[in-house]
XYZ file of C-alpha atoms in Angstrom:
66
model
C 170.179 74.553 -131.477
C 169.853 74.834 -127.756
C 166.721 73.295 -126.298
C 165.930 71.212 -129.383
C 165.493 67.490 -128.941
C 166.451 65.112 -131.697
C 163.873 62.353 -132.171
C 165.418 58.915 -131.866
C 164.810 56.742 -134.877
C 162.722 53.657 -134.076
C 163.074 51.788 -137.386
C 165.364 51.688 -140.412
C 164.961 50.701 -144.048
C 167.587 48.394 -145.538
C 168.994 51.209 -147.735
C 169.226 53.491 -144.669
C 171.178 50.840 -142.773
C 173.523 50.355 -145.729
C 174.169 54.090 -145.981
C 174.749 54.469 -142.230
C 176.949 51.406 -141.710
C 178.771 50.936 -145.003
C 177.384 47.404 -145.342
C 175.985 46.625 -148.780
C 172.272 46.283 -149.446
C 172.921 42.807 -150.903
C 174.740 41.710 -147.743
C 171.949 43.037 -145.529
C 169.286 41.293 -147.624
C 171.233 38.057 -147.270
C 171.358 38.565 -143.501
C 167.573 39.039 -143.522
C 167.152 35.877 -145.629
C 169.196 33.804 -143.180
C 167.240 35.370 -140.289
C 170.327 36.920 -138.680
C 168.789 40.390 -138.986
C 165.143 40.503 -137.821
C 162.685 42.553 -139.865
C 159.109 43.798 -139.735
C 157.070 43.927 -142.937
C 154.508 46.608 -143.721
C 153.161 45.716 -147.129
C 156.228 45.722 -149.380
C 158.175 47.901 -146.949
C 160.814 46.120 -144.868
C 161.917 47.779 -141.639
C 164.417 46.855 -138.957
C 163.644 48.080 -135.463
C 166.411 50.209 -133.951
C 166.844 47.848 -130.976
C 167.187 44.840 -133.311
C 169.739 46.697 -135.448
C 171.809 47.655 -132.398
C 171.723 44.050 -131.145
C 172.731 42.724 -134.584
C 175.634 45.159 -134.878
C 176.872 44.484 -131.350
C 176.895 40.705 -131.836
C 178.549 40.648 -135.259
C 179.042 37.359 -137.082
C 180.493 34.313 -135.369
C 183.983 33.451 -136.582
C 184.328 30.374 -138.767
C 186.189 27.586 -136.999
C 189.519 26.577 -138.533
Protein backbone atom coordinates (compact mmCIF):
# COMPACT_ATOMS: atom_id res chain seq x y z
CA UNK A 1 0.00 0.00 0.00
CA UNK A 2 2.91 2.27 -0.64
CA UNK A 3 2.01 5.83 -1.53
CA UNK A 4 -1.57 5.58 -0.24
CA UNK A 5 -2.71 8.10 2.32
CA UNK A 6 -5.26 7.16 4.93
CA UNK A 7 -7.85 9.89 5.45
CA UNK A 8 -8.03 10.99 9.06
CA UNK A 9 -11.48 10.72 10.52
CA UNK A 10 -12.93 14.10 11.53
CA UNK A 11 -16.05 12.92 13.39
CA UNK A 12 -17.37 9.80 15.10
CA UNK A 13 -20.82 8.39 15.82
CA UNK A 14 -21.51 7.18 19.36
CA UNK A 15 -21.60 3.51 18.21
CA UNK A 16 -18.26 3.98 16.41
CA UNK A 17 -16.69 5.38 19.58
CA UNK A 18 -18.06 2.47 21.62
CA UNK A 19 -16.66 -0.07 19.17
CA UNK A 20 -13.25 1.63 19.02
CA UNK A 21 -12.80 2.27 22.74
CA UNK A 22 -14.70 -0.53 24.46
CA UNK A 23 -16.87 1.99 26.32
CA UNK A 24 -20.57 1.18 26.24
CA UNK A 25 -23.05 3.18 24.19
CA UNK A 26 -25.09 3.79 27.36
CA UNK A 27 -22.05 5.18 29.18
CA UNK A 28 -21.19 7.46 26.25
CA UNK A 29 -24.78 8.73 26.03
CA UNK A 30 -24.65 9.52 29.74
CA UNK A 31 -21.40 11.42 29.20
CA UNK A 32 -23.12 13.41 26.44
CA UNK A 33 -26.10 14.10 28.73
CA UNK A 34 -23.84 15.45 31.48
CA UNK A 35 -21.96 17.51 28.86
CA UNK A 36 -18.62 15.80 29.53
CA UNK A 37 -18.43 14.67 25.90
CA UNK A 38 -19.25 17.48 23.43
CA UNK A 39 -21.39 16.62 20.41
CA UNK A 40 -22.62 18.16 17.17
CA UNK A 41 -26.14 17.39 15.97
CA UNK A 42 -27.11 17.01 12.33
CA UNK A 43 -30.81 16.26 12.36
CA UNK A 44 -31.09 13.08 14.44
CA UNK A 45 -27.44 12.21 13.85
CA UNK A 46 -25.09 12.83 16.77
CA UNK A 47 -21.39 13.21 16.00
CA UNK A 48 -18.34 13.82 18.14
CA UNK A 49 -15.50 15.72 16.50
CA UNK A 50 -12.20 13.83 16.52
CA UNK A 51 -10.42 16.61 18.44
CA UNK A 52 -13.15 16.63 21.11
CA UNK A 53 -12.96 12.83 21.43
CA UNK A 54 -9.18 12.91 21.82
CA UNK A 55 -9.46 15.64 24.47
CA UNK A 56 -12.16 13.70 26.34
CA UNK A 57 -10.13 10.49 26.32
CA UNK A 58 -6.93 12.22 27.41
CA UNK A 59 -8.61 13.94 30.37
CA UNK A 60 -10.55 10.94 31.67
CA UNK A 61 -12.90 11.32 34.62
CA UNK A 62 -11.86 13.12 37.79
CA UNK A 63 -11.41 10.78 40.74
CA UNK A 64 -14.04 10.92 43.46
CA UNK A 65 -12.67 12.36 46.68
CA UNK A 66 -12.60 10.00 49.67
